[in-house]
Short mmCIF file of C-alpha atoms and ligand atoms in Angstrom, two decimals:
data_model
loop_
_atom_site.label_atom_id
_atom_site.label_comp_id
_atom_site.label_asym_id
_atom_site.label_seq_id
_atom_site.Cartn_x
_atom_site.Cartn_y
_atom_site.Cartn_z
CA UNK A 1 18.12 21.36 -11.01
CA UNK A 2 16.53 18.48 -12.94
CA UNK A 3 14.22 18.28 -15.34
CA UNK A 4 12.45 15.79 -17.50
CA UNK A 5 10.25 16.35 -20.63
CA UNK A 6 7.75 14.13 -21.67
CA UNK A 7 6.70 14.55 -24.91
CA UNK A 8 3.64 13.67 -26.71
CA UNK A 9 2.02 11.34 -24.27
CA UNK A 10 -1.82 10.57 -23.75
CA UNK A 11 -2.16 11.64 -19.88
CA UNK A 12 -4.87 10.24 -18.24
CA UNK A 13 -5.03 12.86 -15.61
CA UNK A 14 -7.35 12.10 -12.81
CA UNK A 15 -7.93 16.01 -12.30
CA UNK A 16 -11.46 17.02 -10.51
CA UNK A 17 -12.97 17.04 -13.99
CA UNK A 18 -10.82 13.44 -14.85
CA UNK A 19 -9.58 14.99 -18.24
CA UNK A 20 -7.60 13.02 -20.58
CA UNK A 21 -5.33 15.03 -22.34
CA UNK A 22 -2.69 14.70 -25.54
CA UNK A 23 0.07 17.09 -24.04
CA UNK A 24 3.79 17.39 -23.25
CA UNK A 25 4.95 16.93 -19.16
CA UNK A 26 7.82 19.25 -18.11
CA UNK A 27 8.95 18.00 -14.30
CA UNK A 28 11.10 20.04 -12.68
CA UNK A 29 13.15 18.48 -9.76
CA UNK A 30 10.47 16.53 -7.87
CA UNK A 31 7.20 18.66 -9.09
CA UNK A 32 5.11 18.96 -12.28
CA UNK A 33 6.01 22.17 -13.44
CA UNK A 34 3.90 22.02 -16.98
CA UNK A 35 1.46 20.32 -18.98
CA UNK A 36 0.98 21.66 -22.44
CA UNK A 37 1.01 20.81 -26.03
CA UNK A 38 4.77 21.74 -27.15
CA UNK A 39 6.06 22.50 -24.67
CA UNK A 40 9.95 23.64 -25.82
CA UNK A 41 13.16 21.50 -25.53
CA UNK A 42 15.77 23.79 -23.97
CA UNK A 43 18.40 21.14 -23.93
CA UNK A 44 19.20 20.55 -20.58
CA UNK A 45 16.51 18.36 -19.44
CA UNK A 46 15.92 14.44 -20.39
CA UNK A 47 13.49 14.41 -22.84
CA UNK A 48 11.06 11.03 -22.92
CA UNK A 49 9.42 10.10 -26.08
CA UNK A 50 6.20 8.92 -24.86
CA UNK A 51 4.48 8.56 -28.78
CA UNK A 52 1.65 5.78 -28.27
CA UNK A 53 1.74 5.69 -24.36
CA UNK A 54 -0.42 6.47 -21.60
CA UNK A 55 0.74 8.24 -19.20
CA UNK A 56 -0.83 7.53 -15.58
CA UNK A 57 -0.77 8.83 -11.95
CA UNK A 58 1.31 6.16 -10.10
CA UNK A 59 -0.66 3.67 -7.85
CA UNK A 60 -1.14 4.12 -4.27
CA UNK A 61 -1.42 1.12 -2.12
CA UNK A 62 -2.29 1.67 1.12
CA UNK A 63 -1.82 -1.78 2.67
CA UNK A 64 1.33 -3.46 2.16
CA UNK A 65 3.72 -5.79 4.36
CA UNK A 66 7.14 -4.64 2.46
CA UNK A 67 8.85 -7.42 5.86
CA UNK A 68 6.83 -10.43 4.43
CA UNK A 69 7.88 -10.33 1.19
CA UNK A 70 9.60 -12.89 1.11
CA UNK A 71 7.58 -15.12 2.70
CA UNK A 72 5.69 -15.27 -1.01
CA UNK A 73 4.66 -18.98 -0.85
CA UNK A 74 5.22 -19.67 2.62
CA UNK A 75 1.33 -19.30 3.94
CA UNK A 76 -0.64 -20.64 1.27
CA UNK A 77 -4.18 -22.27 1.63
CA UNK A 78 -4.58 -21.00 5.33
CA UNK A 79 -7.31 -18.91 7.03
CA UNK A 80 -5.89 -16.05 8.98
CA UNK A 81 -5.56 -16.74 12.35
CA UNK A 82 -3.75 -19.95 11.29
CA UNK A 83 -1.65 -18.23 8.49
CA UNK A 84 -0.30 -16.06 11.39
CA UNK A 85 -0.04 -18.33 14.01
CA UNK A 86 1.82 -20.98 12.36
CA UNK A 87 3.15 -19.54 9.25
CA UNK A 88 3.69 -15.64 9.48
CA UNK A 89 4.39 -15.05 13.24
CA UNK A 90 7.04 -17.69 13.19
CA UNK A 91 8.49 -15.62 10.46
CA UNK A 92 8.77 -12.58 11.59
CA UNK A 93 10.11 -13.75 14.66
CA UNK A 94 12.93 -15.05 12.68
CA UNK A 95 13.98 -11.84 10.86
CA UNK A 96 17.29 -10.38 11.18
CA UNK A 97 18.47 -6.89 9.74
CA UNK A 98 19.32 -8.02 6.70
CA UNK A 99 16.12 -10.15 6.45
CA UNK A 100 14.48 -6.95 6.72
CA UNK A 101 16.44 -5.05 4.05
CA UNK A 102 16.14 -7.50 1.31
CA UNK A 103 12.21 -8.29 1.34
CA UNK A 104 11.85 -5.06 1.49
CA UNK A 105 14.19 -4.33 -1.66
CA UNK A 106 12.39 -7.43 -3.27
CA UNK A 107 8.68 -5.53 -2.82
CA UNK A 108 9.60 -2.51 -3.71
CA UNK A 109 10.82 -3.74 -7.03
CA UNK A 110 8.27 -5.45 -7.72
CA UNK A 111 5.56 -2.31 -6.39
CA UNK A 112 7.81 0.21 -9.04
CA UNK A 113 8.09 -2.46 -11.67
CA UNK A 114 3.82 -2.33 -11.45
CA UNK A 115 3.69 1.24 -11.38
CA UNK A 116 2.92 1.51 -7.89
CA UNK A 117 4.39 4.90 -6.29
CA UNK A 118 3.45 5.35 -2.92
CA UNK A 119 2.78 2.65 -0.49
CA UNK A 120 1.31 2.42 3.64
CA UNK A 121 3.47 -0.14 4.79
CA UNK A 122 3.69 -2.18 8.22
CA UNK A 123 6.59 -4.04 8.84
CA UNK A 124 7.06 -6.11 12.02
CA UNK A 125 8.23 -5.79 15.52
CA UNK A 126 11.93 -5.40 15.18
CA UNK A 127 14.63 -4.34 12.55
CA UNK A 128 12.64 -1.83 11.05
CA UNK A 129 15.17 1.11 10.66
CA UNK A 130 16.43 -1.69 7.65
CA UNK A 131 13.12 -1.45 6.14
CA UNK A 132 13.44 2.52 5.95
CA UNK A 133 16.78 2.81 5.12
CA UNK A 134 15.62 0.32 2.22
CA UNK A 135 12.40 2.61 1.46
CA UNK A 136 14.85 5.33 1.28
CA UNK A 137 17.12 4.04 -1.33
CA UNK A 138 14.71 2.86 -3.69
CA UNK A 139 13.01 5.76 -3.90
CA UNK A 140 9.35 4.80 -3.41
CA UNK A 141 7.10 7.21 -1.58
CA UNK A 142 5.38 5.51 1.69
CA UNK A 143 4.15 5.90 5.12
CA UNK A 144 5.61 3.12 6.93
CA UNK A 145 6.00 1.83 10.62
CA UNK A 146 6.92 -0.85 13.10
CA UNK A 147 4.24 -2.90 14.00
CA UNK A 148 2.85 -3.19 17.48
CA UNK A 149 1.97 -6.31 19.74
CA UNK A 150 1.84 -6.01 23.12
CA UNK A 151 -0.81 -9.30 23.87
CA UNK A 152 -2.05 -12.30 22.20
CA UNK A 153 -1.84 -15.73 21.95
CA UNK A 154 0.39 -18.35 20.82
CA UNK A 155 2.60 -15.07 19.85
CA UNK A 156 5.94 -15.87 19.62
CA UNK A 157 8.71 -15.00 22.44
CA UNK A 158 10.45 -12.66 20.30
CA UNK A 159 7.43 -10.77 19.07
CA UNK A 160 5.57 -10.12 22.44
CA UNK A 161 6.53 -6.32 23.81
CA UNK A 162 5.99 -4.77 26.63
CA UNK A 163 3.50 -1.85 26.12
CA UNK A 164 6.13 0.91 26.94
CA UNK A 165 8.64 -0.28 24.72
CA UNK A 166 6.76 -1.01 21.80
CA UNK A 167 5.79 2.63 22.72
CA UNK A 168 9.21 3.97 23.15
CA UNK A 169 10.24 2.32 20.12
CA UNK A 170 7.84 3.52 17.60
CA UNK A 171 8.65 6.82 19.02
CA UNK A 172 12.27 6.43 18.07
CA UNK A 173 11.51 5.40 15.19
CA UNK A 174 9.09 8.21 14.20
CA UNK A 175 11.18 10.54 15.24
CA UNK A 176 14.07 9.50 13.05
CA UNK A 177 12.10 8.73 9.21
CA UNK A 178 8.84 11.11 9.72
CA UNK A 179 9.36 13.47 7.10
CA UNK A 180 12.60 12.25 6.12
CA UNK A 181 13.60 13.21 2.44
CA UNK A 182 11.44 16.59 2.68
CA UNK A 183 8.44 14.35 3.39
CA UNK A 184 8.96 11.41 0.89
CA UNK A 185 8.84 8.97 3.72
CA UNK A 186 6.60 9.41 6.77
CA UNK A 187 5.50 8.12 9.99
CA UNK A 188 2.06 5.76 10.52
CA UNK A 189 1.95 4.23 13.97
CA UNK A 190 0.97 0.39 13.34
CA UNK A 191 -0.75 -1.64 15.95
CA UNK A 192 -1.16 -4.92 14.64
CA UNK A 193 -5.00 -5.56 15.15
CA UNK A 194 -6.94 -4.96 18.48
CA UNK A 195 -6.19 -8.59 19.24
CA UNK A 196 -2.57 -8.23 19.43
CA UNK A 197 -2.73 -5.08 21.53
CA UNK A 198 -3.50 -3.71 25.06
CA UNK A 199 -6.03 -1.11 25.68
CA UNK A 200 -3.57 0.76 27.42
CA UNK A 201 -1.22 0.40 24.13
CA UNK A 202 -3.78 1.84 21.94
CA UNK A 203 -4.92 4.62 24.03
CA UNK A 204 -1.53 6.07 24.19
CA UNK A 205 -1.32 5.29 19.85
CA UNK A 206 -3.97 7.30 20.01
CA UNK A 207 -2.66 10.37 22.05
CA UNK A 208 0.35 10.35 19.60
CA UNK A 209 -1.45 9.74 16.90
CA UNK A 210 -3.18 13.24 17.98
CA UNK A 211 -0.56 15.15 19.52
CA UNK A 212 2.17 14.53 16.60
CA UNK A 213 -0.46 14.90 13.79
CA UNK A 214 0.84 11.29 12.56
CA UNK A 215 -1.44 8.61 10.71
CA UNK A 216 -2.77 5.29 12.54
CA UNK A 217 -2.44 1.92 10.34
CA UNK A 218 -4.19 -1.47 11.32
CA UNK A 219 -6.03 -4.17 10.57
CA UNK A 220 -9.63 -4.46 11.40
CA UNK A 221 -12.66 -6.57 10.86
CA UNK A 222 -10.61 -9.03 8.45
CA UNK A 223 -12.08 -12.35 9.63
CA UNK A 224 -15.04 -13.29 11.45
CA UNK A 225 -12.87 -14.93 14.22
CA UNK A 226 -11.22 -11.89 14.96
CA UNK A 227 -13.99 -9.95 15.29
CA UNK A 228 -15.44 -12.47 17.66
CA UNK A 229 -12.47 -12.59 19.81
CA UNK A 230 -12.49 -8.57 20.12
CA UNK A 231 -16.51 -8.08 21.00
CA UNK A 232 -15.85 -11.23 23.29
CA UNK A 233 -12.81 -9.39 25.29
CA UNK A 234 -14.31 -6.11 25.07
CA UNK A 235 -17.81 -6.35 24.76
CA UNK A 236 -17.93 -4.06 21.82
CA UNK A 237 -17.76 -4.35 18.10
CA UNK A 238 -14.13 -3.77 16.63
CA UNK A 239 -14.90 -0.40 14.77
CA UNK A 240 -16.98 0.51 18.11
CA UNK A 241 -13.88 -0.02 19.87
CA UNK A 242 -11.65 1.60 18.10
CA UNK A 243 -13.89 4.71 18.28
CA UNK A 244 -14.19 4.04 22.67
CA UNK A 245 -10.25 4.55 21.94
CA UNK A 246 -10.55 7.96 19.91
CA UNK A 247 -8.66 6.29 16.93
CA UNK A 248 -11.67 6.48 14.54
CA UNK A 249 -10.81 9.42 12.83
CA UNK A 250 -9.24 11.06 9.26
CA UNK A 251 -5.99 10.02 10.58
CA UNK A 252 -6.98 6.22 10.40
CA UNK A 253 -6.04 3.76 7.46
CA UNK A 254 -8.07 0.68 8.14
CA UNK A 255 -7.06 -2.37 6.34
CA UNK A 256 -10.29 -5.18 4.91
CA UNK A 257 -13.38 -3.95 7.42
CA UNK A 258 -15.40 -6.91 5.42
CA UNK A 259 -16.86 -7.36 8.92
CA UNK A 260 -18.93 -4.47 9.58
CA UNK A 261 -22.56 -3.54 10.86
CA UNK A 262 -24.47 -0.58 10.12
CA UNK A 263 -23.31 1.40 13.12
CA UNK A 264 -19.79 0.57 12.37
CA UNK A 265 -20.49 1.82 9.11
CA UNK A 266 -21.44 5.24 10.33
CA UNK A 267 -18.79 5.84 12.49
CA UNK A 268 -16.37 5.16 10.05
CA UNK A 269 -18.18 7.60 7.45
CA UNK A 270 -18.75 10.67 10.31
CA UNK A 271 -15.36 10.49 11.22
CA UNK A 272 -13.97 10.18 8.50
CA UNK A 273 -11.93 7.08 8.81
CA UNK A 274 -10.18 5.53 5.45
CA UNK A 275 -10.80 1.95 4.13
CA UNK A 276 -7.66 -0.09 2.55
CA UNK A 277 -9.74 -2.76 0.60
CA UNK A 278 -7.27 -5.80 -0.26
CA UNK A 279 -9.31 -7.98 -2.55
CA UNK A 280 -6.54 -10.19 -3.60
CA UNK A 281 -5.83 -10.98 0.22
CA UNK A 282 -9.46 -11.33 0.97
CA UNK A 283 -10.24 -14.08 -1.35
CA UNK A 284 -6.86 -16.21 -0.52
CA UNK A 285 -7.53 -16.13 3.11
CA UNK A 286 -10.93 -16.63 2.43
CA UNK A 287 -11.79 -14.31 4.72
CA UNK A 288 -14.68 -12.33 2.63
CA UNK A 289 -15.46 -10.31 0.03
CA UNK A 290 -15.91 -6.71 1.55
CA UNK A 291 -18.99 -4.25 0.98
CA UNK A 292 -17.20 -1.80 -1.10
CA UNK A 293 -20.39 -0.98 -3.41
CA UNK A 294 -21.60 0.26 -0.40
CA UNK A 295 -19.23 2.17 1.17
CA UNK A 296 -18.72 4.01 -1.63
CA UNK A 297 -22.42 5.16 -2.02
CA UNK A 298 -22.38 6.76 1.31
CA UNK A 299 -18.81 8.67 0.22
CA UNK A 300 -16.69 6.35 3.05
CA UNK A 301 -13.07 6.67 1.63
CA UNK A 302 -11.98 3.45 0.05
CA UNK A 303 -8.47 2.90 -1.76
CA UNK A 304 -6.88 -0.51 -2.34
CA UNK A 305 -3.75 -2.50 -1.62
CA UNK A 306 -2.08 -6.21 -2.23
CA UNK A 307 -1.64 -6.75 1.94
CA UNK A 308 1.36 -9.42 1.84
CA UNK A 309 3.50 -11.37 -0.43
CA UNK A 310 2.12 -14.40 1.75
CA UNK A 311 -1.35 -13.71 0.92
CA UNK A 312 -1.55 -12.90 -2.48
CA UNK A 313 0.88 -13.07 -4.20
CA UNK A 314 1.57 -10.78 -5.67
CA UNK A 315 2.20 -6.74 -4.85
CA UNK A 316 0.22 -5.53 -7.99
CA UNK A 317 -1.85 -2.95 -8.34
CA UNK A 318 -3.27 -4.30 -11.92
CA UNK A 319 -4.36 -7.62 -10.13
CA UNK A 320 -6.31 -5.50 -7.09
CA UNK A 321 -8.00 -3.48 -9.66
CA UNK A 322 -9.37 -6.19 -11.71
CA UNK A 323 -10.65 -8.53 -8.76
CA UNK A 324 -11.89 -5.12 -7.23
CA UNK A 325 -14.37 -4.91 -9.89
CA UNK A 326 -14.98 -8.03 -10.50
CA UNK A 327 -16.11 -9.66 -7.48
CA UNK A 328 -18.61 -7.29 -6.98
CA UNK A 329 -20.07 -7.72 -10.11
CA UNK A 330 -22.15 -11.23 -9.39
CA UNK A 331 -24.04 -9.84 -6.66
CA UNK A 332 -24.58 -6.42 -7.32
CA UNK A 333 -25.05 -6.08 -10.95
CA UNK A 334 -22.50 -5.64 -13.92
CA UNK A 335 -22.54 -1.85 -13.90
CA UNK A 336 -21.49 -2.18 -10.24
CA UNK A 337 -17.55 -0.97 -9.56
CA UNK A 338 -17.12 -0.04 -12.93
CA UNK A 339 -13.25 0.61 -14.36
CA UNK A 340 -13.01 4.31 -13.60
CA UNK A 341 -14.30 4.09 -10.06
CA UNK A 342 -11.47 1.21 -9.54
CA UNK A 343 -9.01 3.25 -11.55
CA UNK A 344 -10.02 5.96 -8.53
CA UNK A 345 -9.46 4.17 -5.93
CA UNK A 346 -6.13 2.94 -7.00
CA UNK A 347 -5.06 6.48 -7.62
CA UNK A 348 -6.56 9.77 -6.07
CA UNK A 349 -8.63 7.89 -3.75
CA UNK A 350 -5.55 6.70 -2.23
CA UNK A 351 -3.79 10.15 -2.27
CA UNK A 352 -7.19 11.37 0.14
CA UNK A 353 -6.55 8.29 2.58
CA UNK A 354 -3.24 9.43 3.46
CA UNK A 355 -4.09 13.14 3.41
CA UNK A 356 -1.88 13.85 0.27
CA UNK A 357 -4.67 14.87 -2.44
CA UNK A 358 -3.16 17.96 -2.96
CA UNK A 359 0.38 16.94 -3.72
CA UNK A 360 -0.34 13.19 -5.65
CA UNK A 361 -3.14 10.84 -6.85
CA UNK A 362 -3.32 12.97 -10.28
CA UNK A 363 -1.54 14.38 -13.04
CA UNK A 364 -1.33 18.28 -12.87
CA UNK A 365 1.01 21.21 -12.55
CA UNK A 366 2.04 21.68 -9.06
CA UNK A 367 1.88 18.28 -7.83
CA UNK A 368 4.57 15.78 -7.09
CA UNK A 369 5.84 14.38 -9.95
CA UNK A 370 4.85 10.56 -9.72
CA UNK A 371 3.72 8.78 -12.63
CA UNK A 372 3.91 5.81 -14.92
CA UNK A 373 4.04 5.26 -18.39
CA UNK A 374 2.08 2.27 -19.90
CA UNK A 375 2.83 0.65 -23.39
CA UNK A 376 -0.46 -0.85 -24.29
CA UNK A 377 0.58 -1.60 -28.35
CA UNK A 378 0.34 -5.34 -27.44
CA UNK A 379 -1.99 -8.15 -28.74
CA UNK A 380 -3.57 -8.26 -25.31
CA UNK A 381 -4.56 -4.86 -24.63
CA UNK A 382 -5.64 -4.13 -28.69
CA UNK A 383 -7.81 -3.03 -30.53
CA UNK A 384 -7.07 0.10 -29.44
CA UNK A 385 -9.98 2.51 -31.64
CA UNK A 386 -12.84 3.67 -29.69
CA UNK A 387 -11.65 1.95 -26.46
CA UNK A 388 -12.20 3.84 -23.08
CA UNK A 389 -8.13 4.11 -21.90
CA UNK A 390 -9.50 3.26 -18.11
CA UNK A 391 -11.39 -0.09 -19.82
CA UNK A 392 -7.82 -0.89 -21.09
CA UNK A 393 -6.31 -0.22 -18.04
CA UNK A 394 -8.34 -1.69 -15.42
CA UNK A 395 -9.73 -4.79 -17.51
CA UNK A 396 -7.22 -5.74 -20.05
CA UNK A 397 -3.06 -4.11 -19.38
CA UNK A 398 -1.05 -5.87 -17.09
CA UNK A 399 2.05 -4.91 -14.75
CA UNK A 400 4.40 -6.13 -17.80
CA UNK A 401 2.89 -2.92 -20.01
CA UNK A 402 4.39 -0.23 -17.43
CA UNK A 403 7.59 0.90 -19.32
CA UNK A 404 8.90 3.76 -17.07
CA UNK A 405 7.97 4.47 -13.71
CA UNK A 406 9.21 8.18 -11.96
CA UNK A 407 7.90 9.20 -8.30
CA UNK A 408 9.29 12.04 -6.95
CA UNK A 409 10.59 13.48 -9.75
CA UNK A 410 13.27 10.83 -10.12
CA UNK A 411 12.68 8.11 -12.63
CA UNK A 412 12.87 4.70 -10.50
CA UNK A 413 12.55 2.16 -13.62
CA UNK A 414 13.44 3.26 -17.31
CA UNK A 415 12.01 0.58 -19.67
CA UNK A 416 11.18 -1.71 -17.20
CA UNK A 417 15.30 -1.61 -15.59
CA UNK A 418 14.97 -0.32 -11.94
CA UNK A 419 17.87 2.29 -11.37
CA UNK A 420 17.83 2.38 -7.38
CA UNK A 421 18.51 -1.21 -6.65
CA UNK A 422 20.46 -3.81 -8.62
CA UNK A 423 17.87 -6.77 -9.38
CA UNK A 424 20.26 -9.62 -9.62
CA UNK A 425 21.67 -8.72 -6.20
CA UNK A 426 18.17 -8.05 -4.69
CA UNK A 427 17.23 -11.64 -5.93
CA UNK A 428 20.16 -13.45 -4.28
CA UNK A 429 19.40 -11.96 -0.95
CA UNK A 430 15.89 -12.35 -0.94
CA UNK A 431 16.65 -16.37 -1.68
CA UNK A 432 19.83 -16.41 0.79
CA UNK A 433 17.60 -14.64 3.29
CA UNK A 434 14.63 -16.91 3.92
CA UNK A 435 17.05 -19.78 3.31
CA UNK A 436 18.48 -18.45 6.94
CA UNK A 437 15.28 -17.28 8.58
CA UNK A 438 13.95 -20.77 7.84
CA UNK A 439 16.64 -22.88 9.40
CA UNK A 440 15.80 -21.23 12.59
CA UNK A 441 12.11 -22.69 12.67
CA UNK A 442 11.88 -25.87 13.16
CA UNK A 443 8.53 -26.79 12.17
CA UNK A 444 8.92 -24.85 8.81
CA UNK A 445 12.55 -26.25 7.71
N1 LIG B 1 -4.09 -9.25 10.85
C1 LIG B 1 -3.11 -9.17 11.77
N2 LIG B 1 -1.90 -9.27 11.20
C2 LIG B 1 -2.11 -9.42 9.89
C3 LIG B 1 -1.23 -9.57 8.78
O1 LIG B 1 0.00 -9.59 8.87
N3 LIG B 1 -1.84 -9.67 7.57
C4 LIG B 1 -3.19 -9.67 7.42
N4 LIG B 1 -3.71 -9.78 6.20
N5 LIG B 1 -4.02 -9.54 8.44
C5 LIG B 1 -3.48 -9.42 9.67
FE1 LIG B 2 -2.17 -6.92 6.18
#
């Protein structure tokens, strides 16, 4: 059995009443087994010192593209449906296994170095047993799949399925990872976006979706040309759609929906479908800046992630948090997405999309043991008397201020050295890797 004591840390707990406590953490293999001041040494467990830190729930993300990390810098300055056509697709298409391993490696450092914990990943069409046997090592908790294209243009040769076997192979795949590691890792299917799939293709998504209980991950209602391209082939409105389909439901993680009318709105409140705003990505692509303010006010689920390396760049949660709140702030007032209600969404808020509230998202006995600890004794995140934690947080820390980072009830990065992956390795393969992938493309070597 192991066990971990952290002692004398400032929790910020994100409980239903959002206490912040000054308490001792005992974890006991992967679960929170107490929270209490003084809590006794018994001299078998590790024992943290966390004097003068914060201790946090780790970040959820639940949009992330662990295959296109290392494409960072490869699609800058591009509006989406050029960014995938000529930049991303091209890509992807070029991946090999190893490819596959190694971005993912390289994201999922950088996602534990920033105190991210859980993730909803898509990775691409092929190879992506690599990206879970690389999920698996590190240690990071996520809901991952392959992603599905069955139609589109300008796609590709090596990315364009045939409905069954994109069908066949998520299948496979889900039937392999979902609830591998007594549930660290689990299923989502992944169509792309409606304009990369059949109607037959997401039809049957959705019978699986319903008949194996599994989650449903896409993009939708990112860019005004793609939501012109999917009310011109299907004379509806995307979200409208997706409903016609029976995806729209608590099962459903959609990623952006800047794009939305009032009726799309409502169908994604009554049934309960969950919102994965990506600010970051949404301002790079210029693709929009979604209505989040209001969302929230009628109680739609929002939580946040990075998207891509290629369209950010970055994978952290810090960054999504600020712009979050910021970029609402112009039009809708300062007091508008203020830093708890981000610090919620990047936390419990996330937990609820993926139907994990009761086992992550905040700090209390019985739940998973995933956390971070901050070090915010730094010139940029001082003074610290009288300051609201979440202010310093959201507004001021950044990634470098997360000192240790445990999910699971294994600690993943102990003063800022990750102990599932070797760095210097992870860095040569990421380079060595795109070097390869690119040499195959001729318009991008
Ligand atoms: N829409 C379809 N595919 C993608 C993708 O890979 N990234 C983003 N941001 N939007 C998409
Ligand atoms: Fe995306």
């Amino acid at each position: 059995m192991s066990r971990i004591l952290i002692k004398h840390a400032e929790i910020i707990t994100m409980n239903k009443d959002e206490e912040i406590i000054n308490a001792d953490i005992l974890i006991e293999n992967d679960k929170i087994k107490a929270i209490g001041t003084d809590l006794k040494e018994t001299g078998d467990e590790k024992v943290i010192d966390a004097t003068e830190r914060l201790v946090i729930p780790g970040f959820i993300q639940t949009h992330i593209h662990l295959c296109q990390t290392i494409f960072r810098g490869k699609g800058d300055d591009l509006e989406l449906m050029d960014w995938l056509k000529k930049r991303i697709w091209p890509l992807e298409a070029a991946h090999d296994e190893e490819s596959i391993y190694y971005s993912a490696l390289l994201g999922i450092g950088e996602l534990i170095q920033s105190g991210t914990t859980t993730i909803v990943d898509m990775e691409t069409v092929h190879h992506t047993d690599y990206a879970f046997k690389a999920i698996a090592k590190s240690g990071i908790r996520a809901l991952s799949g392959k992603v599905m294209m069955d139609k589109g243009e300008e796609v590709p040769p090596q990315l364009q399925e045939k409905t069954s076997e994109s069908i066949e192979k998520s299948v496979a795949l889900m039937e392999k990872w979902n609830n591998f590691d007594n549930g660290r890792i689990k299923y989502a299917f992944s169509p792309r976006f409606v304009v990369s799939c059949t109607e037959e293709l997401l039809k049957e998504v959705s019978r699986l979706s319903k008949s194996y209980q599994v989650y449903v991950h896409t993009h939708a209602s990112e860019n005004k040309g793609e939501i012109e391209i999917v009310e011109r082939e299907t004379g509806m409105r995307n979200i409208e759609y997706l409903d016609y389909l029976g995806l729209a439901n608590e099962r459903l993680i959609l990623a952006h929906c800047i794009w939305l009318n009032e009726k799309e709105k409502t169908i994604i409140k009554e049934k309960g479908v969950h919102v994965s705003h990506c600010p970051g990505s949404n301002l790079k692509l210029a693709s929009g800046i979604a209505e989040v303010p209001h969302l929230l006010e009628q109680s739609i689920s929002v939580s946040l992630g990075a998207d891509g390396a290629p369209c950010n760049n970055n994978l952290d949660m810090f960054n999504e948090m600020r712009l979050a709140a910021l970029i609402q702030k112009p039009s809708h007032g300062s007091t508008t997405m203020d830093a708890k209600t981000v610090f919620r969404m990047a936390t419990i808020n996330g937990a609820k999309a993926i139907g994990m509230e009761d086992q992550i998202g905040s700090i209390e006995v019985g739940k998973k043991a995933d956390l971070a600890i901050l070090n915010l004794n730094d010139f940029h995140t001082y003074p610290s008397f009288d300051v609201d934690p979440i202010s310093r947080i959201v507004y001021s820390a950044t990634r470098a201020d997360v000192v240790t980072t445990i999910i699971n009830g294994e600690i993943v990065m102990e003063n800022r050295v990750i102990k599932t992956m070797e760095k210097k390795v992870i860095l040569h393969e990421a380079n060595a890797s795109i070097k390869r992938l690119i040499k195959k493309i001729p318009l991008l070597s």
